[in-house]
mmCIF file of C-alpha atoms and ligand atoms in Angstrom:
data_model
loop_
_atom_site.group_PDB
_atom_site.id
_atom_site.type_symbol
_atom_site.label_atom_id
_atom_site.label_comp_id
_atom_site.label_asym_id
_atom_site.label_seq_id
_atom_site.Cartn_x
_atom_site.Cartn_y
_atom_site.Cartn_z
ATOM 1 C CA MET R 1 -46.891 -10.542 -34.511
ATOM 2 C CA THR R 2 -48.346 -7.494 -33.345
ATOM 3 C CA LYS R 3 -46.881 -4.210 -32.686
ATOM 4 C CA GLN R 4 -47.432 -3.919 -29.197
ATOM 5 C CA GLN R 5 -45.095 -7.224 -28.782
ATOM 6 C CA LEU R 6 -42.216 -5.745 -30.677
ATOM 7 C CA MET R 7 -39.622 -3.853 -28.797
ATOM 8 C CA ARG R 8 -36.347 -2.151 -29.415
ATOM 9 C CA SER R 9 -33.209 -3.911 -28.270
ATOM 10 C CA ILE R 10 -29.265 -3.954 -29.301
ATOM 11 C CA ARG R 11 -28.324 -7.246 -30.633
ATOM 12 C CA VAL R 12 -25.115 -8.857 -31.050
ATOM 13 C CA HIS R 13 -24.372 -11.172 -33.996
ATOM 14 C CA GLU R 14 -20.744 -11.920 -33.755
ATOM 15 C CA TYR R 15 -17.784 -11.498 -31.748
ATOM 16 C CA GLY R 16 -16.058 -7.890 -32.421
ATOM 17 C CA GLY R 17 -15.645 -3.818 -32.418
ATOM 18 C CA PRO R 18 -18.356 -1.782 -30.405
ATOM 19 C CA GLU R 19 -20.285 -1.565 -34.249
ATOM 20 C CA ASN R 20 -21.091 -4.904 -33.656
ATOM 21 C CA LEU R 21 -23.876 -3.963 -31.273
ATOM 22 C CA LYS R 22 -26.944 -3.138 -33.435
ATOM 23 C CA LEU R 23 -30.699 -1.864 -32.724
ATOM 24 C CA GLU R 24 -32.918 -4.039 -34.080
ATOM 25 C CA GLN R 25 -37.013 -4.714 -33.374
ATOM 26 C CA VAL R 26 -37.429 -8.203 -31.777
ATOM 27 C CA GLN R 27 -40.299 -9.800 -29.967
ATOM 28 C CA ARG R 28 -40.491 -8.702 -26.368
ATOM 29 C CA PRO R 29 -39.752 -11.479 -23.940
ATOM 30 C CA GLU R 30 -42.505 -13.027 -21.682
ATOM 31 C CA PRO R 31 -41.852 -13.811 -18.221
ATOM 32 C CA SER R 32 -41.232 -17.477 -17.290
ATOM 33 C CA GLU R 33 -42.456 -19.223 -13.651
ATOM 34 C CA GLY R 34 -40.851 -17.134 -11.067
ATOM 35 C CA GLU R 35 -39.940 -13.880 -12.894
ATOM 36 C CA VAL R 36 -41.152 -10.589 -14.068
ATOM 37 C CA LEU R 37 -41.123 -8.784 -17.145
ATOM 38 C CA VAL R 38 -39.706 -5.625 -16.658
ATOM 39 C CA ARG R 39 -39.898 -2.423 -18.767
ATOM 40 C CA ILE R 40 -36.512 -1.007 -18.651
ATOM 41 C CA VAL R 41 -36.021 2.612 -17.788
ATOM 42 C CA ALA R 42 -31.719 2.471 -17.467
ATOM 43 C CA ALA R 43 -29.298 -0.356 -18.124
ATOM 44 C CA GLY R 44 -25.884 0.082 -16.334
ATOM 45 C CA VAL R 45 -22.685 -0.507 -18.908
ATOM 46 C CA LEU R 46 -20.444 -3.150 -17.679
ATOM 47 C CA PRO R 47 -16.983 -3.700 -18.270
ATOM 48 C CA ILE R 48 -17.809 -7.134 -18.628
ATOM 49 C CA ASP R 49 -20.683 -6.357 -21.365
ATOM 50 C CA TRP R 50 -17.466 -5.432 -23.575
ATOM 51 C CA LYS R 51 -15.588 -7.804 -22.787
ATOM 52 C CA ILE R 52 -18.304 -10.523 -23.943
ATOM 53 C CA ARG R 53 -18.903 -8.626 -26.813
ATOM 54 C CA GLN R 54 -15.178 -8.866 -27.868
ATOM 55 C CA GLY R 55 -15.006 -12.276 -27.124
ATOM 56 C CA ILE R 56 -12.274 -12.089 -24.330
ATOM 57 C CA ILE R 57 -14.669 -13.732 -21.622
ATOM 58 C CA LYS R 58 -15.745 -16.874 -23.249
ATOM 59 C CA PHE R 59 -19.576 -16.489 -21.878
ATOM 60 C CA PRO R 60 -21.926 -19.722 -23.159
ATOM 61 C CA ILE R 61 -24.192 -17.104 -25.453
ATOM 62 C CA SER R 62 -25.655 -18.111 -28.440
ATOM 63 C CA PHE R 63 -25.512 -15.275 -31.119
ATOM 64 C CA PRO R 64 -27.687 -13.418 -31.369
ATOM 65 C CA TYR R 65 -27.717 -12.327 -27.899
ATOM 66 C CA THR R 66 -28.698 -8.869 -26.165
ATOM 67 C CA PRO R 67 -25.998 -7.296 -23.817
ATOM 68 C CA GLY R 68 -26.240 -6.244 -20.745
ATOM 69 C CA THR R 69 -27.308 -7.559 -16.822
ATOM 70 C CA ALA R 70 -27.903 -4.542 -14.661
ATOM 71 C CA PHE R 71 -30.781 -2.769 -15.161
ATOM 72 C CA SER R 72 -33.863 -0.234 -13.485
ATOM 73 C CA GLY R 73 -37.273 0.154 -14.527
ATOM 74 C CA VAL R 74 -40.947 -1.234 -13.759
ATOM 75 C CA ILE R 75 -42.759 -4.527 -13.744
ATOM 76 C CA GLU R 76 -45.363 -4.785 -16.690
ATOM 77 C CA GLU R 77 -46.405 -8.395 -15.836
ATOM 78 C CA LEU R 78 -45.745 -10.971 -13.592
ATOM 79 C CA GLY R 79 -45.176 -14.510 -14.339
ATOM 80 C CA SER R 80 -46.996 -17.427 -12.549
ATOM 81 C CA GLY R 81 -45.861 -18.230 -9.208
ATOM 82 C CA VAL R 82 -44.605 -14.874 -8.428
ATOM 83 C CA SER R 83 -45.519 -13.342 -5.019
ATOM 84 C CA GLY R 84 -44.296 -10.705 -3.221
ATOM 85 C CA PHE R 85 -43.879 -7.749 -6.010
ATOM 86 C CA GLU R 86 -46.797 -6.099 -7.955
ATOM 87 C CA VAL R 87 -47.370 -4.743 -11.422
ATOM 88 C CA GLY R 88 -46.315 -1.227 -11.294
ATOM 89 C CA GLN R 89 -43.383 -1.517 -8.723
ATOM 90 C CA ARG R 90 -39.935 -0.121 -9.042
ATOM 91 C CA ILE R 91 -37.581 -1.897 -9.367
ATOM 92 C CA TYR R 92 -33.439 -2.675 -9.895
ATOM 93 C CA GLY R 93 -31.191 -6.053 -10.165
ATOM 94 C CA ARG R 94 -29.766 -8.471 -12.405
ATOM 95 C CA SER R 95 -31.425 -10.436 -15.992
ATOM 96 C CA THR R 96 -29.779 -12.912 -17.834
ATOM 97 C CA ASN R 97 -31.787 -12.121 -20.683
ATOM 98 C CA GLY R 98 -30.075 -8.974 -21.683
ATOM 99 C CA THR R 99 -30.763 -5.114 -20.431
ATOM 100 C CA TYR R 100 -29.956 -2.984 -23.520
ATOM 101 C CA ALA R 101 -33.332 -3.373 -24.790
ATOM 102 C CA GLU R 102 -36.736 -1.901 -23.826
ATOM 103 C CA TYR R 103 -37.773 -4.835 -22.401
ATOM 104 C CA THR R 104 -36.440 -7.725 -20.206
ATOM 105 C CA THR R 105 -37.229 -10.526 -18.088
ATOM 106 C CA ALA R 106 -35.663 -11.297 -14.410
ATOM 107 C CA SER R 107 -36.243 -13.921 -11.933
ATOM 108 C CA VAL R 108 -38.113 -12.516 -8.465
ATOM 109 C CA GLU R 109 -34.228 -13.446 -6.580
ATOM 110 C CA SER R 110 -32.465 -11.249 -8.382
ATOM 111 C CA ILE R 111 -34.691 -7.812 -7.998
ATOM 112 C CA ALA R 112 -35.425 -5.687 -5.343
ATOM 113 C CA VAL R 113 -38.000 -2.803 -4.641
ATOM 114 C CA LEU R 114 -36.355 0.594 -5.312
ATOM 115 C CA ALA R 115 -37.551 3.269 -2.984
ATOM 116 C CA ASP R 116 -39.447 6.164 -4.549
ATOM 117 C CA THR R 117 -36.334 8.288 -3.413
ATOM 118 C CA ILE R 118 -33.880 6.558 -5.381
ATOM 119 C CA SER R 119 -33.780 7.419 -9.282
ATOM 120 C CA PHE R 120 -33.808 4.804 -11.663
ATOM 121 C CA GLU R 121 -30.075 6.013 -12.968
ATOM 122 C CA GLU R 122 -28.840 5.349 -9.338
ATOM 123 C CA GLY R 123 -30.947 1.686 -9.209
ATOM 124 C CA ALA R 124 -29.007 1.100 -12.641
ATOM 125 C CA ALA R 125 -25.782 1.720 -11.145
ATOM 126 C CA LEU R 126 -26.178 -0.985 -8.118
ATOM 127 C CA PHE R 127 -25.810 -4.317 -10.008
ATOM 128 C CA GLY R 128 -22.439 -5.183 -11.051
ATOM 129 C CA GLY R 129 -21.123 -1.917 -9.045
ATOM 130 C CA ALA R 130 -22.571 -2.104 -5.254
ATOM 131 C CA THR R 131 -23.462 -5.473 -5.368
ATOM 132 C CA THR R 132 -19.678 -6.455 -6.490
ATOM 133 C CA ALA R 133 -18.348 -4.489 -3.845
ATOM 134 C CA TRP R 134 -20.907 -5.876 -1.308
ATOM 135 C CA GLN R 135 -19.825 -9.542 -2.388
ATOM 136 C CA ALA R 136 -16.127 -8.784 -1.576
ATOM 137 C CA LEU R 137 -16.274 -6.305 1.539
ATOM 138 C CA VAL R 138 -19.246 -7.493 3.286
ATOM 139 C CA LYS R 139 -19.828 -11.239 2.412
ATOM 140 C CA GLU R 140 -16.463 -12.430 1.820
ATOM 141 C CA VAL R 141 -14.311 -10.776 4.670
ATOM 142 C CA GLU R 142 -15.181 -9.755 7.931
ATOM 143 C CA LEU R 143 -14.178 -5.957 8.323
ATOM 144 C CA LYS R 144 -13.455 -4.643 11.945
ATOM 145 C CA SER R 145 -13.279 -1.088 12.785
ATOM 146 C CA GLY R 146 -9.328 0.057 12.139
ATOM 147 C CA ASP R 147 -8.904 -2.591 9.600
ATOM 148 C CA ARG R 148 -6.744 -1.031 6.939
ATOM 149 C CA VAL R 149 -8.129 -1.437 3.498
ATOM 150 C CA LEU R 150 -6.914 -0.342 0.103
ATOM 151 C CA VAL R 151 -9.230 -0.355 -2.583
ATOM 152 C CA HIS R 152 -7.579 -0.152 -6.116
ATOM 153 C CA GLY R 153 -9.808 1.533 -8.511
ATOM 154 C CA ALA R 154 -11.734 3.598 -6.217
ATOM 155 C CA ALA R 155 -13.434 6.139 -8.361
ATOM 156 C CA GLY R 156 -15.134 3.103 -10.463
ATOM 157 C CA GLY R 157 -18.307 1.704 -10.636
ATOM 158 C CA VAL R 158 -17.069 -0.858 -7.958
ATOM 159 C CA GLY R 159 -14.496 1.057 -6.373
ATOM 160 C CA LEU R 160 -16.769 3.860 -5.448
ATOM 161 C CA PHE R 161 -19.004 1.409 -3.319
ATOM 162 C CA ALA R 162 -16.297 -0.711 -1.678
ATOM 163 C CA VAL R 163 -15.005 2.733 -0.542
ATOM 164 C CA GLN R 164 -18.066 3.522 1.112
ATOM 165 C CA PHE R 165 -19.042 -0.083 2.359
ATOM 166 C CA ALA R 166 -15.571 -0.086 4.154
ATOM 167 C CA LYS R 167 -15.647 2.958 5.518
ATOM 168 C CA ARG R 168 -18.827 2.134 7.079
ATOM 169 C CA LYS R 169 -17.542 -1.215 8.791
ATOM 170 C CA GLY R 170 -15.207 1.741 10.362
ATOM 171 C CA ALA R 171 -12.564 0.962 8.451
ATOM 172 C CA TYR R 172 -9.140 2.989 7.688
ATOM 173 C CA VAL R 173 -10.027 3.297 4.209
ATOM 174 C CA ILE R 174 -6.829 3.701 1.230
ATOM 175 C CA GLY R 175 -7.856 4.045 -2.428
ATOM 176 C CA THR R 176 -6.205 4.440 -5.778
ATOM 177 C CA CYS R 177 -7.019 6.604 -8.634
ATOM 178 C CA GLY R 178 -5.793 9.053 -11.419
ATOM 179 C CA THR R 179 -5.507 12.970 -10.823
ATOM 180 C CA ASP R 180 -8.838 13.822 -11.551
ATOM 181 C CA ASN R 181 -10.711 11.896 -9.396
ATOM 182 C CA VAL R 182 -8.754 12.475 -6.105
ATOM 183 C CA GLU R 183 -11.893 14.782 -4.529
ATOM 184 C CA PHE R 184 -14.004 12.521 -5.723
ATOM 185 C CA VAL R 185 -12.573 9.532 -3.858
ATOM 186 C CA ARG R 186 -12.388 11.981 -1.075
ATOM 187 C CA SER R 187 -15.667 12.999 -1.151
ATOM 188 C CA LEU R 188 -16.892 8.871 -0.736
ATOM 189 C CA GLY R 189 -14.973 9.167 2.584
ATOM 190 C CA ALA R 190 -11.239 7.501 1.920
ATOM 191 C CA ASP R 191 -9.313 8.393 4.309
ATOM 192 C CA GLU R 192 -6.546 8.371 2.467
ATOM 193 C CA ILE R 193 -5.975 8.608 -1.501
ATOM 194 C CA ILE R 194 -2.995 7.703 -3.584
ATOM 195 C CA ASP R 195 -3.040 9.133 -7.424
ATOM 196 C CA TYR R 196 -1.606 6.806 -9.596
ATOM 197 C CA LYS R 197 -0.546 8.920 -12.135
ATOM 198 C CA THR R 198 2.020 10.433 -10.145
ATOM 199 C CA THR R 199 2.671 8.048 -7.012
ATOM 200 C CA SER R 200 3.772 4.241 -6.867
ATOM 201 C CA PHE R 201 1.210 2.937 -4.352
ATOM 202 C CA ASP R 202 3.687 0.033 -3.487
ATOM 203 C CA GLN R 203 5.884 3.028 -2.178
ATOM 204 C CA GLU R 204 3.381 4.568 -0.043
ATOM 205 C CA VAL R 205 1.293 1.663 1.525
ATOM 206 C CA ARG R 206 2.008 -1.795 3.502
ATOM 207 C CA ASP R 207 0.566 -3.580 5.791
ATOM 208 C CA VAL R 208 -3.342 -3.831 4.909
ATOM 209 C CA ASP R 209 -5.737 -5.954 6.373
ATOM 210 C CA VAL R 210 -7.540 -6.143 3.165
ATOM 211 C CA LEU R 211 -6.356 -5.318 -0.403
ATOM 212 C CA PHE R 212 -9.815 -4.697 -2.851
ATOM 213 C CA ASP R 213 -8.339 -4.831 -6.535
ATOM 214 C CA THR R 214 -10.356 -3.934 -9.356
ATOM 215 C CA ILE R 215 -7.386 -3.283 -11.869
ATOM 216 C CA GLY R 216 -5.676 -6.475 -12.215
ATOM 217 C CA GLY R 217 -2.601 -6.583 -14.446
ATOM 218 C CA GLU R 218 0.620 -5.107 -12.877
ATOM 219 C CA THR R 219 -1.134 -3.056 -10.352
ATOM 220 C CA LEU R 220 -2.375 -6.706 -8.959
ATOM 221 C CA GLU R 221 0.813 -7.948 -8.999
ATOM 222 C CA ARG R 222 2.413 -5.190 -7.173
ATOM 223 C CA SER R 223 0.054 -5.296 -4.609
ATOM 224 C CA TRP R 224 1.015 -8.524 -2.893
ATOM 225 C CA PRO R 225 3.734 -7.752 -0.852
ATOM 226 C CA LEU R 226 1.364 -4.852 0.762
ATOM 227 C CA VAL R 227 -1.507 -7.306 2.608
ATOM 228 C CA LYS R 228 -0.104 -8.244 5.940
ATOM 229 C CA GLN R 229 0.318 -12.069 7.350
ATOM 230 C CA GLY R 230 -2.981 -13.364 7.563
ATOM 231 C CA GLY R 231 -4.530 -10.392 5.818
ATOM 232 C CA THR R 232 -6.961 -11.020 2.354
ATOM 233 C CA LEU R 233 -5.957 -10.113 -1.156
ATOM 234 C CA ILE R 234 -9.014 -9.525 -3.213
ATOM 235 C CA THR R 235 -9.475 -9.405 -6.809
ATOM 236 C CA ILE R 236 -12.353 -9.284 -9.234
ATOM 237 C CA VAL R 237 -10.041 -9.132 -12.207
ATOM 238 C CA GLY R 238 -8.181 -12.630 -12.976
ATOM 239 C CA MET R 239 -7.696 -14.918 -10.831
ATOM 240 C CA PRO R 240 -5.467 -14.667 -7.714
ATOM 241 C CA ASN R 241 -2.261 -17.847 -7.559
ATOM 242 C CA PRO R 242 -2.963 -19.734 -4.493
ATOM 243 C CA GLU R 243 0.572 -21.029 -4.307
ATOM 244 C CA LYS R 244 2.048 -17.219 -4.060
ATOM 245 C CA ALA R 245 -0.926 -16.726 -0.940
ATOM 246 C CA LYS R 246 0.202 -19.416 0.599
ATOM 247 C CA GLU R 247 3.812 -18.472 0.558
ATOM 248 C CA LEU R 248 3.081 -15.061 1.894
ATOM 249 C CA GLY R 249 0.731 -16.207 4.642
ATOM 250 C CA ILE R 250 -2.151 -14.184 3.337
ATOM 251 C CA HIS R 251 -5.862 -15.274 1.823
ATOM 252 C CA ALA R 252 -6.522 -14.760 -1.787
ATOM 253 C CA ILE R 253 -10.316 -14.582 -3.207
ATOM 254 C CA ARG R 254 -11.795 -13.781 -6.186
ATOM 255 C CA PRO R 255 -15.789 -13.778 -5.365
ATOM 256 C CA THR R 256 -17.695 -15.839 -7.452
ATOM 257 C CA ASN R 257 -21.359 -15.836 -5.383
ATOM 258 C CA LEU R 258 -23.734 -13.291 -7.165
ATOM 259 C CA ALA R 259 -25.773 -10.935 -4.556
ATOM 260 C CA SER R 260 -28.926 -12.662 -3.466
ATOM 261 C CA GLY R 261 -32.176 -10.853 -3.317
ATOM 262 C CA GLU R 262 -31.512 -10.234 0.015
ATOM 263 C CA ASP R 263 -28.685 -8.821 -0.588
ATOM 264 C CA LEU R 264 -30.119 -6.435 -3.244
ATOM 265 C CA VAL R 265 -32.722 -5.432 -0.211
ATOM 266 C CA GLU R 266 -30.152 -4.559 2.004
ATOM 267 C CA ILE R 267 -28.430 -2.122 -0.480
ATOM 268 C CA ALA R 268 -31.180 -0.361 -1.565
ATOM 269 C CA SER R 269 -32.243 0.031 2.146
ATOM 270 C CA LEU R 270 -28.251 1.588 2.259
ATOM 271 C CA MET R 271 -29.282 3.782 -0.509
ATOM 272 C CA GLU R 272 -32.531 5.057 0.806
ATOM 273 C CA SER R 273 -31.127 5.991 4.323
ATOM 274 C CA GLY R 274 -28.894 8.265 2.020
ATOM 275 C CA LYS R 275 -25.972 6.269 4.044
ATOM 276 C CA VAL R 276 -24.383 5.147 0.370
ATOM 277 C CA LYS R 277 -24.397 7.005 -2.465
ATOM 278 C CA ALA R 278 -24.153 5.930 -6.515
ATOM 279 C CA SER R 279 -22.328 8.063 -8.809
ATOM 280 C CA LEU R 280 -23.573 8.460 -12.665
ATOM 281 C CA ALA R 281 -21.040 8.894 -15.336
ATOM 282 C CA ASP R 282 -22.155 9.901 -18.712
ATOM 283 C CA SER R 283 -25.825 8.172 -20.080
ATOM 284 C CA TYR R 284 -26.552 7.392 -23.619
ATOM 285 C CA PRO R 285 -29.608 6.496 -25.210
ATOM 286 C CA LEU R 286 -30.068 2.927 -26.664
ATOM 287 C CA GLU R 287 -28.895 3.437 -30.093
ATOM 288 C CA GLN R 288 -25.612 4.914 -28.763
ATOM 289 C CA ALA R 289 -24.797 1.772 -27.188
ATOM 290 C CA SER R 290 -21.793 1.420 -29.368
ATOM 291 C CA GLN R 291 -20.424 5.013 -28.080
ATOM 292 C CA ALA R 292 -21.331 3.831 -24.259
ATOM 293 C CA HIS R 293 -18.897 0.898 -24.926
ATOM 294 C CA GLU R 294 -15.984 2.891 -26.317
ATOM 295 C CA ARG R 295 -16.227 5.425 -23.316
ATOM 296 C CA SER R 296 -16.571 2.170 -21.035
ATOM 297 C CA GLN R 297 -13.161 0.539 -22.408
ATOM 298 C CA THR R 298 -11.113 3.097 -22.027
ATOM 299 C CA GLY R 299 -11.013 2.209 -18.503
ATOM 300 C CA HIS R 300 -10.852 5.336 -17.000
ATOM 301 C CA GLY R 301 -13.849 7.524 -15.373
ATOM 302 C CA ARG R 302 -15.809 8.106 -12.826
ATOM 303 C CA GLY R 303 -19.196 5.899 -11.736
ATOM 304 C CA ARG R 304 -21.241 4.187 -14.183
ATOM 305 C CA ILE R 305 -21.739 4.844 -17.365
ATOM 306 C CA LEU R 306 -25.588 4.121 -18.431
ATOM 307 C CA LEU R 307 -27.878 3.823 -21.081
ATOM 308 C CA ALA R 308 -30.828 6.078 -20.889
ATOM 309 C CA ILE R 309 -33.729 3.635 -22.241
ATOM 310 C CA ALA R 310 -37.183 5.105 -21.299
ATOM 311 C CA SER R 311 -38.610 8.422 -19.200
ATOM 312 C CA ASP R 312 -40.230 7.096 -16.107
HETATM 313 N N1 NAP E 401 -15.804 -10.624 -11.450
HETATM 314 C C1 NAP E 401 -16.767 -9.841 -10.934
HETATM 315 O O1 NAP E 401 -17.254 -10.396 -10.638
HETATM 316 C C2 NAP E 401 -16.483 -8.418 -11.456
HETATM 317 C C3 NAP E 401 -17.940 -7.723 -11.232
HETATM 318 C C4 NAP E 401 -17.900 -6.340 -11.616
HETATM 319 C C5 NAP E 401 -16.724 -5.697 -12.330
HETATM 320 N N2 NAP E 401 -15.600 -6.748 -12.729
HETATM 321 C C6 NAP E 401 -14.515 -6.008 -13.393
HETATM 322 O O2 NAP E 401 -13.452 -5.007 -12.627
HETATM 323 C C7 NAP E 401 -13.076 -4.255 -13.309
HETATM 324 C C8 NAP E 401 -13.511 -2.930 -12.681
HETATM 325 O O3 NAP E 401 -14.924 -2.825 -13.005
HETATM 326 P P1 NAP E 401 -15.795 -0.922 -12.664
HETATM 327 O O4 NAP E 401 -17.230 -1.574 -13.513
HETATM 328 O O5 NAP E 401 -15.271 -0.110 -11.054
HETATM 329 O O6 NAP E 401 -14.875 -0.283 -13.873
HETATM 330 P P2 NAP E 401 -15.051 1.272 -14.695
HETATM 331 O O7 NAP E 401 -16.598 1.408 -13.637
HETATM 332 O O8 NAP E 401 -14.626 1.317 -16.049
HETATM 333 O O9 NAP E 401 -14.068 1.917 -13.777
HETATM 334 C C9 NAP E 401 -12.563 2.048 -13.838
HETATM 335 C C10 NAP E 401 -11.594 2.746 -12.814
HETATM 336 O O10 NAP E 401 -10.220 2.141 -13.095
HETATM 337 C C11 NAP E 401 -9.600 3.571 -12.298
HETATM 338 N N3 NAP E 401 -8.305 3.465 -13.026
HETATM 339 C C12 NAP E 401 -7.875 3.006 -14.019
HETATM 340 N N4 NAP E 401 -6.717 2.747 -13.823
HETATM 341 C C13 NAP E 401 -6.387 2.645 -12.650
HETATM 342 C C14 NAP E 401 -5.038 2.597 -12.115
HETATM 343 N N5 NAP E 401 -3.859 1.818 -12.431
HETATM 344 N N6 NAP E 401 -5.031 2.177 -10.752
HETATM 345 C C15 NAP E 401 -6.264 3.062 -9.892
HETATM 346 N N7 NAP E 401 -7.243 3.336 -10.643
HETATM 347 C C16 NAP E 401 -7.156 3.082 -12.129
HETATM 348 C C17 NAP E 401 -10.274 4.179 -13.284
HETATM 349 O O11 NAP E 401 -10.267 5.485 -12.870
HETATM 350 P P3 NAP E 401 -9.344 7.300 -13.567
HETATM 351 O O12 NAP E 401 -10.149 7.333 -14.382
HETATM 352 O O13 NAP E 401 -9.033 7.856 -12.115
HETATM 353 O O14 NAP E 401 -7.978 6.264 -14.068
HETATM 354 C C18 NAP E 401 -11.920 4.099 -13.057
HETATM 355 O O15 NAP E 401 -12.263 5.052 -12.255
HETATM 356 C C19 NAP E 401 -13.534 -4.317 -14.547
HETATM 357 O O16 NAP E 401 -12.366 -4.861 -15.105
HETATM 358 C C20 NAP E 401 -14.361 -5.018 -14.598
HETATM 359 O O17 NAP E 401 -14.741 -6.179 -15.753
HETATM 360 C C21 NAP E 401 -15.712 -7.700 -11.882
#
């Protein structure tokens, strides 16, 4: 193995706490047919990353594995059969090969070009943030101008995009967040903000056309009666109960589709034109991935936590 083929990567050898994120030297991956090799500049730290690491979400993984799916970076090499992309292009997207590393591979169907005006940090915040909100509020429902939309967790890595996408469709948007994030959620365009720390949202809101839940648990349970007949409850945390939905005369959805290449291009173009903005939380070097997970596990904050892996 030559030195050039090695890279730094976080690896997990067994389920457990943040201390199980180990920085190691491993072999650089090679792109298969239809894939590109990416030199990662920034990786998004998603809540699902620590849920998988802890064994809370059982994914079919084999140890040791490299966590992470969301990245931005530069194409280093093209696999066979790849067209429409070039070495040196700035891209963002999703990898199934781990992104807490200096290099990863990604299918051409799960990447899109990042304009020079979008930073790598913003690009790394899009997959699992903008893409999730997009699936929920653009692909799963057809929002009409004037629809009332409630977004739970409006300051989070997903919620902040949900507010912006719903506003772009002309909806009246109500966002929930903690006291420290009220002004931030207002700046995203929300028409009404409910500080969940001081106010019971279920005393304040009713008759929403679409309720988008990124919190789950008790928040989700208290949300069902707020959706008007014929309306839609979408949750990305837990599975909604179809019988309860039937009883209440509403639709209840847990989106499962991943964003397509075309979706990624559309989102990048909204970012490029300044119509949608990312928001970034703290950024950590690769060797501090465990601190990044500890931060994410608090369940509070604003915008996407990142790993800053290389300078561009
Ligand atoms: N199924 C999927 O496809 C999918 C995809 C992406 C994410 N998810 C899941 O969705 C959840 C959110 O993800 P994320 O990336 O947005 O997380 P995140 O960036 O960690 O954001 C969490 C947000 O929730 C807010 N919050 C906490 N408690 C709240 C409450 N009771 N009411 C309202 N807001 C509250 C926090 O704001 P404060 O600081 O103001 O409390 C914070 O801004 C995670 O559980 C994640 O695993 C699922």
